PDB file of C-alpha atoms in Angstrom:
ATOM      1  CA  PRO Z   1     -30.022  12.470 -20.575  1.00 58.00           C
ATOM      2  CA  PRO Z   2     -27.721  10.310 -18.687  1.00 60.00           C
ATOM      3  CA  SER Z   3     -25.123  10.751 -21.547  1.00 68.00           C
ATOM      4  CA  ARG Z   4     -24.905  14.473 -20.620  1.00 81.00           C
ATOM      5  CA  ALA Z   5     -24.659  14.105 -16.902  1.00 84.00           C
ATOM      6  CA  ALA Z   6     -21.672  11.587 -17.464  1.00 86.00           C
ATOM      7  CA  ASP Z   7     -19.958  14.364 -19.502  1.00 88.00           C
ATOM      8  CA  VAL Z   8     -20.412  16.660 -16.571  1.00 92.00           C
ATOM      9  CA  LEU Z   9     -19.792  14.224 -13.595  1.00 92.00           C
ATOM     10  CA  LEU Z  10     -17.278  11.835 -14.996  1.00 93.00           C
ATOM     11  CA  PRO Z  11     -14.261  13.803 -15.332  1.00 94.00           C
ATOM     12  CA  PRO Z  12     -14.014  15.439 -11.822  1.00 95.00           C
ATOM     13  CA  ILE Z  13     -14.493  11.912 -10.616  1.00 92.00           C
ATOM     14  CA  ARG Z  14     -11.762  10.652 -12.839  1.00 91.00           C
ATOM     15  CA  GLN Z  15      -9.370  13.453 -11.521  1.00 91.00           C
ATOM     16  CA  GLY Z  16     -10.137  12.770  -8.045  1.00 91.00           C
ATOM     17  CA  LEU Z  17      -9.242   9.046  -8.159  1.00 87.00           C
ATOM     18  CA  ALA Z  18      -5.812  10.128 -10.167  1.00 86.00           C
ATOM     19  CA  VAL Z  19      -5.143  12.710  -7.465  1.00 86.00           C
ATOM     20  CA  HIS Z  20      -6.347  11.210  -4.393  1.00 86.00           C
ATOM     21  CA  GLY Z  21      -6.509   7.257  -4.946  1.00 83.00           C
ATOM     22  CA  ARG Z  22      -3.356   6.063  -2.932  1.00 82.00           C
ATOM     23  CA  LEU Z  23      -3.960   2.511  -3.315  1.00 84.00           C
ATOM     24  CA  GLY Z  24      -2.298   0.669  -6.304  1.00 81.00           C
ATOM     25  CA  PHE Z  25      -5.389  -0.972  -7.807  1.00 80.00           C
ATOM     26  CA  LEU Z  26      -7.172   2.529  -8.419  1.00 79.00           C
ATOM     27  CA  GLN Z  27      -4.748   3.026 -11.062  1.00 77.00           C
ATOM     28  CA  ASP Z  28      -6.341   0.335 -13.082  1.00 82.00           C
ATOM     29  CA  ILE Z  29      -9.872   1.355 -12.830  1.00 84.00           C
ATOM     30  CA  THR Z  30     -11.648   2.573 -15.511  1.00 87.00           C
ATOM     31  CA  VAL Z  31     -14.692   4.995 -14.698  1.00 88.00           C
ATOM     32  CA  THR Z  32     -17.572   4.732 -17.191  1.00 87.00           C
ATOM     33  CA  THR Z  33     -21.328   4.661 -17.319  1.00 86.00           C
ATOM     34  CA  ALA Z  34     -23.358   2.014 -16.313  1.00 82.00           C
ATOM     35  CA  ALA Z  35     -23.461  -0.812 -18.890  1.00 84.00           C
ATOM     36  CA  LEU Z  36     -27.362  -1.075 -18.061  1.00 85.00           C
ATOM     37  CA  GLY Z  37     -28.004   2.641 -18.169  1.00 80.00           C
ATOM     38  CA  GLY Z  38     -31.076   3.617 -16.573  1.00 80.00           C
ATOM     39  CA  GLN Z  39     -32.059   0.237 -15.244  1.00 87.00           C
ATOM     40  CA  ALA Z  40     -29.138   0.013 -12.827  1.00 86.00           C
ATOM     41  CA  GLY Z  41     -31.032   1.455  -9.967  1.00 88.00           C
ATOM     42  CA  LEU Z  42     -34.211  -0.512 -10.536  1.00 92.00           C
ATOM     43  CA  LEU Z  43     -32.201  -3.688 -10.971  1.00 92.00           C
ATOM     44  CA  GLY Z  44     -30.157  -2.899  -7.791  1.00 90.00           C
ATOM     45  CA  ALA Z  45     -33.363  -2.553  -5.665  1.00 93.00           C
ATOM     46  CA  ALA Z  46     -34.899  -5.569  -6.945  1.00 95.00           C
ATOM     47  CA  ALA Z  47     -31.690  -7.467  -6.091  1.00 93.00           C
ATOM     48  CA  LEU Z  48     -31.719  -6.001  -2.568  1.00 93.00           C
ATOM     49  CA  VAL Z  49     -35.383  -6.896  -2.342  1.00 95.00           C
ATOM     50  CA  PHE Z  50     -34.990 -10.266  -3.390  1.00 94.00           C
ATOM     51  CA  GLU Z  51     -31.697 -11.364  -1.869  1.00 93.00           C
ATOM     52  CA  PRO Z  52     -31.201  -9.167   1.046  1.00 90.00           C
ATOM     53  CA  GLU Z  53     -28.898 -11.498   2.744  1.00 91.00           C
ATOM     54  CA  LYS Z  54     -26.511 -11.418  -0.083  1.00 89.00           C
ATOM     55  CA  TYR Z  55     -26.066  -7.450   0.073  1.00 81.00           C
ATOM     56  CA  ARG Z  56     -25.601  -6.962   3.675  1.00 78.00           C
TER      57      ARG Z  56
END
């Protein structure tokens, strides 16, 4: 399940940003799972198909 993957993937991503993120705005970023869950990829692909000029 996505929540189990997040438990493994998010901590090192957060740590990497904390250690290597040199830009000031990175200090205010919250790394979390997608609000759209499993639909995020599908909706992103659909957006690219229906509005390609917006995402180039």
